[in-house]
Every structure is written in structure tokens, then in C-alpha cells.
GROMACS .gro file of C-alpha atoms in nm:
model
  307
    1MET     CA    1   9.481   5.971   5.957
    2GLU     CA    2   9.284   5.708   5.759
    3GLN     CA    3   9.540   5.444   5.858
    4GLN     CA    4   9.496   5.537   6.226
    5ALA     CA    5   9.119   5.507   6.194
    6SER     CA    6   9.168   5.168   6.025
    7ASN     CA    7   9.380   5.048   6.315
    8VAL     CA    8   9.106   5.148   6.557
    9LEU     CA    9   8.846   4.954   6.357
   10GLU     CA   10   9.068   4.645   6.342
   11SER     CA   11   9.109   4.645   6.721
   12ASP     CA   12   8.732   4.629   6.778
   13LYS     CA   13   8.697   4.252   6.814
   14GLY     CA   14   8.578   4.007   7.078
   15TRP     CA   15   8.602   4.117   7.439
   16ARG     CA   16   8.766   4.442   7.329
   17ILE     CA   17   8.427   4.564   7.207
   18TRP     CA   18   8.292   4.559   7.562
   19TRP     CA   19   8.615   4.683   7.717
   20GLN     CA   20   8.627   4.983   7.483
   21LEU     CA   21   8.261   5.049   7.553
   22THR     CA   22   8.357   5.135   7.912
   23ARG     CA   23   8.603   5.397   7.775
   24PRO     CA   24   8.880   5.272   8.007
   25HIS     CA   25   9.086   5.592   7.987
   26THR     CA   26   8.809   5.764   8.188
   27LEU     CA   27   8.786   5.504   8.465
   28THR     CA   28   9.079   5.655   8.651
   29ALA     CA   29   8.848   5.948   8.729
   30ALA     CA   30   8.666   5.705   8.959
   31PHE     CA   31   8.966   5.509   9.090
   32VAL     CA   32   9.184   5.801   9.202
   33PRO     CA   33   8.931   5.979   9.430
   34VAL     CA   34   8.840   5.656   9.611
   35LEU     CA   35   9.207   5.574   9.670
   36LEU     CA   36   9.287   5.927   9.785
   37GLY     CA   37   8.993   5.952  10.026
   38THR     CA   38   9.077   5.614  10.176
   39VAL     CA   39   9.448   5.684  10.220
   40LEU     CA   40   9.363   6.015  10.385
   41ALA     CA   41   9.130   5.831  10.623
   42LEU     CA   42   9.419   5.602  10.719
   43GLN     CA   43   9.572   5.895  10.908
   44PHE     CA   44   9.270   5.906  11.139
   45THR     CA   45   9.144   5.548  11.168
   46LYS     CA   46   9.191   5.185  11.069
   47VAL     CA   47   9.076   5.128  10.711
   48ASP     CA   48   8.806   4.871  10.634
   49LEU     CA   49   8.930   4.704  10.315
   50LEU     CA   50   8.589   4.558  10.227
   51LEU     CA   51   8.430   4.902  10.239
   52PHE     CA   52   8.714   5.037  10.028
   53ALA     CA   53   8.665   4.760   9.770
   54ALA     CA   54   8.287   4.810   9.763
   55MET     CA   55   8.326   5.184   9.713
   56LEU     CA   56   8.588   5.139   9.443
   57VAL     CA   57   8.390   4.885   9.241
   58ALA     CA   58   8.067   5.084   9.275
   59CYS     CA   59   8.233   5.402   9.147
   60LEU     CA   60   8.398   5.219   8.856
   61LEU     CA   61   8.063   5.066   8.759
   62ILE     CA   62   7.887   5.402   8.772
   63GLN     CA   63   8.158   5.560   8.557
   64ALA     CA   64   8.142   5.277   8.304
   65ALA     CA   65   7.762   5.297   8.296
   66THR     CA   66   7.778   5.674   8.244
   67ASN     CA   67   8.004   5.616   7.944
   68MET     CA   68   7.751   5.369   7.805
   69PHE     CA   69   7.468   5.618   7.849
   70ASN     CA   70   7.687   5.862   7.658
   71GLU     CA   71   7.737   5.608   7.381
   72TYR     CA   72   7.366   5.532   7.360
   73TYR     CA   73   7.233   5.887   7.358
   74ASP     CA   74   7.499   6.026   7.125
   75TYR     CA   75   7.401   5.750   6.882
   76LYS     CA   76   7.032   5.827   6.923
   77ARG     CA   77   7.098   6.194   6.848
   78GLY     CA   78   7.304   6.107   6.543
   79LEU     CA   79   7.630   6.244   6.683
   80ASP     CA   80   7.837   5.925   6.649
   81THR     CA   81   7.952   5.761   6.328
   82GLU     CA   82   8.180   5.463   6.269
   83HIS     CA   83   8.473   5.705   6.229
   84SER     CA   84   8.403   5.908   6.546
   85VAL     CA   85   8.709   5.942   6.768
   86GLY     CA   86   8.711   5.872   7.140
   87ILE     CA   87   8.397   5.657   7.157
   88GLY     CA   88   8.356   5.290   7.241
   89GLY     CA   89   8.201   5.231   6.899
   90ALA     CA   90   8.003   4.922   6.999
   91ILE     CA   91   7.688   5.051   6.829
   92VAL     CA   92   7.812   5.233   6.518
   93ARG     CA   93   8.115   5.011   6.442
   94ASN     CA   94   8.041   4.670   6.587
   95GLY     CA   95   7.667   4.636   6.535
   96VAL     CA   96   7.576   4.598   6.902
   97LYS     CA   97   7.209   4.681   6.950
   98PRO     CA   98   7.146   5.017   7.121
   99SER     CA   99   6.903   4.842   7.357
  100THR     CA  100   7.185   4.609   7.465
  101VAL     CA  101   7.409   4.904   7.554
  102ILE     CA  102   7.142   5.088   7.753
  103ASN     CA  103   7.035   4.769   7.934
  104LEU     CA  104   7.397   4.690   8.020
  105ALA     CA  105   7.438   5.041   8.161
  106PHE     CA  106   7.134   5.001   8.386
  107SER     CA  107   7.258   4.657   8.491
  108LEU     CA  108   7.587   4.810   8.606
  109TYR     CA  109   7.385   5.070   8.796
  110GLY     CA  110   7.194   4.785   8.961
  111ILE     CA  111   7.514   4.618   9.080
  112ALA     CA  112   7.645   4.954   9.204
  113LEU     CA  113   7.319   5.000   9.393
  114LEU     CA  114   7.364   4.667   9.571
  115LEU     CA  115   7.717   4.765   9.669
  116GLY     CA  116   7.578   5.097   9.788
  117ILE     CA  117   7.336   4.914  10.017
  118TYR     CA  118   7.630   4.727  10.170
  119ILE     CA  119   7.814   5.057  10.222
  120CYS     CA  120   7.507   5.215  10.382
  121LEU     CA  121   7.461   4.918  10.617
  122ASN     CA  122   7.812   4.983  10.744
  123SER     CA  123   7.794   5.363  10.761
  124THR     CA  124   7.477   5.571  10.722
  125TRP     CA  125   7.165   5.554  10.505
  126TRP     CA  126   7.208   5.922  10.418
  127LEU     CA  127   7.465   5.799  10.169
  128ALA     CA  128   7.183   5.627   9.978
  129LEU     CA  129   7.041   5.966   9.887
  130ILE     CA  130   7.382   6.098   9.784
  131GLY     CA  131   7.446   5.786   9.578
  132ILE     CA  132   7.115   5.818   9.394
  133VAL     CA  133   7.194   6.182   9.313
  134CYS     CA  134   7.537   6.077   9.180
  135MET     CA  135   7.379   5.809   8.961
  136ALA     CA  136   7.120   6.055   8.835
  137ALA     CA  137   7.398   6.298   8.744
  138GLY     CA  138   7.570   6.021   8.548
  139TYR     CA  139   7.252   5.945   8.356
  140PHE     CA  140   7.153   6.304   8.286
  141TYR     CA  141   7.504   6.393   8.171
  142THR     CA  142   7.394   6.284   7.823
  143GLY     CA  143   7.039   6.161   7.888
  144GLY     CA  144   6.716   6.350   7.936
  145PRO     CA  145   6.573   6.652   7.751
  146MET     CA  146   6.859   6.886   7.852
  147PRO     CA  147   7.183   6.685   7.882
  148ILE     CA  148   7.446   6.835   8.111
  149ALA     CA  149   7.707   6.758   7.843
  150TYR     CA  150   7.536   7.008   7.613
  151THR     CA  151   7.583   7.294   7.860
  152PRO     CA  152   7.884   7.486   7.996
  153PHE     CA  153   7.848   7.303   8.329
  154GLY     CA  154   7.978   6.957   8.232
  155GLU     CA  155   8.324   7.010   8.379
  156ILE     CA  156   8.182   7.148   8.706
  157VAL     CA  157   7.936   6.862   8.749
  158ALA     CA  158   8.198   6.598   8.668
  159GLY     CA  159   8.457   6.754   8.897
  160PHE     CA  160   8.208   6.788   9.184
  161PHE     CA  161   8.062   6.437   9.172
  162MET     CA  162   8.362   6.239   9.048
  163GLY     CA  163   8.613   6.434   9.255
  164PHE     CA  164   8.481   6.608   9.565
  165VAL     CA  165   8.186   6.381   9.645
  166ILE     CA  166   8.372   6.052   9.593
  167ILE     CA  167   8.668   6.163   9.805
  168ILE     CA  168   8.440   6.284  10.084
  169ILE     CA  169   8.232   5.965  10.083
  170SER     CA  170   8.543   5.743  10.070
  171PHE     CA  171   8.680   5.930  10.371
  172TYR     CA  172   8.349   5.933  10.559
  173ILE     CA  173   8.271   5.560  10.534
  174GLN     CA  174   8.606   5.488  10.698
  175THR     CA  175   8.606   5.757  10.969
  176GLY     CA  176   8.238   5.837  11.026
  177TYR     CA  177   8.296   6.211  10.986
  178ILE     CA  178   8.420   6.479  10.746
  179ASN     CA  179   8.701   6.719  10.834
  180GLY     CA  180   8.877   7.014  10.677
  181ASP     CA  181   9.161   6.800  10.544
  182SER     CA  182   8.926   6.583  10.340
  183VAL     CA  183   8.755   6.887  10.191
  184LEU     CA  184   9.075   7.074  10.106
  185ILE     CA  185   9.258   6.775   9.959
  186SER     CA  186   8.962   6.707   9.729
  187ILE     CA  187   8.982   7.043   9.550
  188PRO     CA  188   9.282   6.987   9.319
  189VAL     CA  189   9.163   6.638   9.226
  190SER     CA  190   8.816   6.774   9.148
  191ILE     CA  191   8.973   7.032   8.920
  192LEU     CA  192   9.173   6.766   8.737
  193VAL     CA  193   8.867   6.545   8.693
  194GLY     CA  194   8.697   6.845   8.532
  195SER     CA  195   9.001   6.890   8.310
  196ILE     CA  196   8.940   6.546   8.156
  197LEU     CA  197   8.597   6.662   8.038
  198LEU     CA  198   8.741   6.992   7.916
  199ALA     CA  199   9.005   6.806   7.712
  200ASN     CA  200   8.730   6.592   7.563
  201ASN     CA  201   8.531   6.902   7.471
  202ILE     CA  202   8.833   7.071   7.315
  203ARG     CA  203   8.885   6.767   7.096
  204ASP     CA  204   8.517   6.758   6.995
  205LEU     CA  205   8.471   7.135   6.970
  206ASP     CA  206   8.392   7.158   6.599
  207GLY     CA  207   8.155   6.863   6.595
  208ASP     CA  208   7.979   6.974   6.914
  209LYS     CA  209   7.933   7.322   6.773
  210GLU     CA  210   7.768   7.186   6.460
  211ASN     CA  211   7.529   6.981   6.672
  212GLY     CA  212   7.416   7.270   6.890
  213ARG     CA  213   7.611   7.203   7.208
  214LYS     CA  214   7.713   7.496   7.428
  215THR     CA  215   8.014   7.356   7.612
  216ILE     CA  216   8.261   7.584   7.786
  217ALA     CA  217   8.514   7.500   7.512
  218ILE     CA  218   8.273   7.634   7.249
  219LEU     CA  219   8.194   7.947   7.449
  220LEU     CA  220   8.562   8.027   7.508
  221GLY     CA  221   8.686   7.915   7.169
  222LYS     CA  222   8.969   7.669   7.120
  223LYS     CA  223   9.246   7.906   7.229
  224GLY     CA  224   9.057   8.017   7.537
  225ALA     CA  225   8.973   7.658   7.628
  226ILE     CA  226   9.339   7.555   7.604
  227ILE     CA  227   9.434   7.847   7.829
  228LEU     CA  228   9.165   7.736   8.075
  229LEU     CA  229   9.300   7.381   8.067
  230GLY     CA  230   9.651   7.502   8.145
  231SER     CA  231   9.513   7.723   8.422
  232MET     CA  232   9.336   7.427   8.580
  233PHE     CA  233   9.666   7.243   8.597
  234VAL     CA  234   9.840   7.547   8.749
  235VAL     CA  235   9.571   7.594   9.013
  236SER     CA  236   9.586   7.226   9.111
  237TYR     CA  237   9.959   7.238   9.175
  238ALA     CA  238   9.939   7.581   9.339
  239TRP     CA  239   9.674   7.442   9.574
  240ILE     CA  240   9.919   7.178   9.697
  241ILE     CA  241  10.178   7.449   9.758
  242GLY     CA  242   9.919   7.639   9.962
  243LEU     CA  243   9.835   7.333  10.173
  244VAL     CA  244  10.200   7.270  10.252
  245VAL     CA  245  10.303   7.633  10.312
  246THR     CA  246  10.014   7.689  10.554
  247GLY     CA  247  10.106   7.374  10.746
  248ILE     CA  248   9.778   7.199  10.667
  249SER     CA  249   9.951   6.914  10.484
  250SER     CA  250  10.292   6.748  10.482
  251PRO     CA  251  10.569   6.848  10.239
  252TRP     CA  252  10.549   6.487  10.117
  253LEU     CA  253  10.256   6.603   9.903
  254PHE     CA  254  10.508   6.770   9.675
  255VAL     CA  255  10.572   6.425   9.528
  256ALA     CA  256  10.261   6.497   9.317
  257PHE     CA  257  10.471   6.753   9.127
  258LEU     CA  258  10.636   6.465   8.944
  259SER     CA  259  10.326   6.466   8.724
  260ILE     CA  260  10.394   6.818   8.593
  261PRO     CA  261  10.565   6.700   8.269
  262LYS     CA  262  10.250   6.508   8.178
  263ALA     CA  263  10.037   6.818   8.241
  264ILE     CA  264  10.265   7.024   8.015
  265LYS     CA  265  10.240   6.758   7.746
  266ALA     CA  266   9.861   6.760   7.773
  267THR     CA  267   9.836   7.137   7.733
  268LYS     CA  268  10.087   7.166   7.449
  269GLY     CA  269   9.931   6.868   7.273
  270PHE     CA  270   9.624   7.068   7.176
  271ILE     CA  271   9.811   7.363   7.031
  272GLY     CA  272   9.817   7.372   6.652
  273LYS     CA  273   9.599   7.061   6.615
  274SER     CA  274   9.276   7.072   6.417
  275HIS     CA  275   9.163   6.709   6.374
  276PRO     CA  276   9.017   6.508   6.667
  277ILE     CA  277   9.249   6.214   6.602
  278GLU     CA  278   9.550   6.448   6.633
  279MET     CA  279   9.429   6.563   6.975
  280MET     CA  280   9.379   6.215   7.120
  281PRO     CA  281   9.733   6.200   7.269
  282ALA     CA  282   9.672   6.531   7.447
  283MET     CA  283   9.339   6.410   7.579
  284LYS     CA  284   9.494   6.087   7.705
  285ALA     CA  285   9.776   6.286   7.865
  286THR     CA  286   9.513   6.492   8.050
  287ALA     CA  287   9.353   6.176   8.193
  288GLN     CA  288   9.699   6.043   8.279
  289THR     CA  289   9.782   6.366   8.461
  290ASN     CA  290   9.477   6.315   8.681
  291THR     CA  291   9.575   5.955   8.748
  292ILE     CA  292   9.942   6.021   8.822
  293PHE     CA  293   9.869   6.333   9.028
  294GLY     CA  294   9.611   6.156   9.243
  295PHE     CA  295   9.819   5.842   9.281
  296LEU     CA  296  10.130   6.039   9.381
  297LEU     CA  297   9.921   6.250   9.618
  298SER     CA  298   9.804   5.927   9.781
  299ILE     CA  299  10.166   5.811   9.809
  300GLY     CA  300  10.258   6.146   9.966
  301LEU     CA  301   9.982   6.108  10.225
  302LEU     CA  302  10.089   5.751  10.294
  303LEU     CA  303  10.451   5.859  10.342
  304ALA     CA  304  10.340   6.139  10.574
  305TYR     CA  305  10.145   5.882  10.779
  306MET     CA  306  10.428   5.630  10.794
  307LEU     CA  307  10.712   5.873  10.856
   0.00000   0.00000   0.00000
């Protein structure tokens, strides 16, 4: 385990410091919903690629900034050390000033805001209000007097904003309306986005408990949290079956089932593990399940449109 930690420390050099600060394994939680909402819109209208690009970059910037807020406030509360697993480590390992991290996060928010203005100019200004709420949720996930990450609602908030809301907005800016298909297709992806946070909380359960957090993983206990994680995967795939069986969606959506082995690996990867570093593969597999599932779902929708 010490050798693994050493390898992590040795990789923290140059541009990698800033890349790791974004926590790249979480960025797919922003990419997948934008792609899915846009591909779904293709079935109803011609897609504006500039709007798609603006939405995608804005969401990636907000996600990266949220991770930086996490890095900053966990450091301020004394939760991160140079040997902490799953963090960017720019502050505690690489000597980057905390003020630099927080300022960079707000700078990314500023760029996302400018992109949001472009999106609003080409759709509706009501999206400005929704965007501000999304950005506030990203900040207050670990910032403020009562961080969302310290409560049992982290997975719900993440799934709602980074899954449902992004898919709906991505669909709306292309079509100008919201329909039942866009709402229903967003549910399984929202659940899987929430599963990424649950996996993170399972990994950090012991440390979070010592620091007074009340995450759902702590409330359920490790075994219960693993069962919940597996259940979230099951519900996501069952939801697709329901959409196809009821005739709401095309059987091409079953292509998303190719991601099942990764979901199984993610669930089993937590069983019998006690150290955070041992659970990192399972956590990464959870994020990969979300990515592969959403990407394959997008392919299924594209095939349904083309064929």
C-alpha cells in the first residue's frame, strides 16, 4: 500500500498537478448527460453543434470547479493529508496555495457563466436562473456552513443536477421544449451519477465518520451501502427494460447492457476491502459504468434514429 501511495506522489508533477486537481475520473458525470440529451434531441430537430459545445464545456468547467471547491474546503477543515486517496492533492502534496485553488475554481465558474450567457441568448433567459442554482449546488456541496456532502443527500443532489437537469437542459436548448422521453431517459443516468458519489462515500466511510459526516453510506453501514450501490445499478438497467417493453423507447437501448460487467465489477470491488486505496478500483469502475452506460445509451438512441 505504501508503494502505491509513493507512485501517486511521484506522478504529481508539472501539468499533472492541475489535471489531477480537476479529478478527471468525475468529469464523465458532466460529459455523458450532455451527450445523451443532445442525441435524444436529434430525433426531434436539427442539432446546433455550437450550443452543444457550449453546454458541454460549461458543464465540464462547473464539475471541475466543484472538485476544486471540494479540495479547498476539505483542506480547510483538516480532512485531507498528503496520503489521502482520491483527491487532487495540489494543496497538501504539491504546495499549491489554497487561495490559488479557490480562485481557479471561481475563474472556471466565470468562464462557465459566459458560456451560459451565450446559451441563454440562443434559447431562453430562464436557463440563467437554473444555471445559477446548479453552480450554487456545486459550491455548497462542500462549501458553506452546512455542506451537502456532510449530509445523506449528496447522492440525490448530484444525481438531480448532474443527471436530470443537465440532460433536460441539453435537450431543451436544441428543441425549445421538454417532453416525456427526455424526462424518462434521464432517470437511469441520474441514478448512476448518484452512484459515483455513493462509491466515493463508501471508500471514505471510516474517515468521514471520524470527522462527523452523516453520509448515506455512514447511516446504512458499509454492507448496506454496497447493497444500495448494487440496487442502483439494477434499477438503472431495469428502467431501460421498462422503457423498451412499454414501447416508449427502441430496443436499440439494450446496447447499454454491455456495461453490466463493469457494474458487477464495481459492486464486488468493495466487498471485503477495508482500506481506501484497495477500494479505488471499485470506485473507478463505478464512474466507468456511468460513462459506458450513458455512451452506449446515446449510441442506442442514435441507431434508433438512423435505422
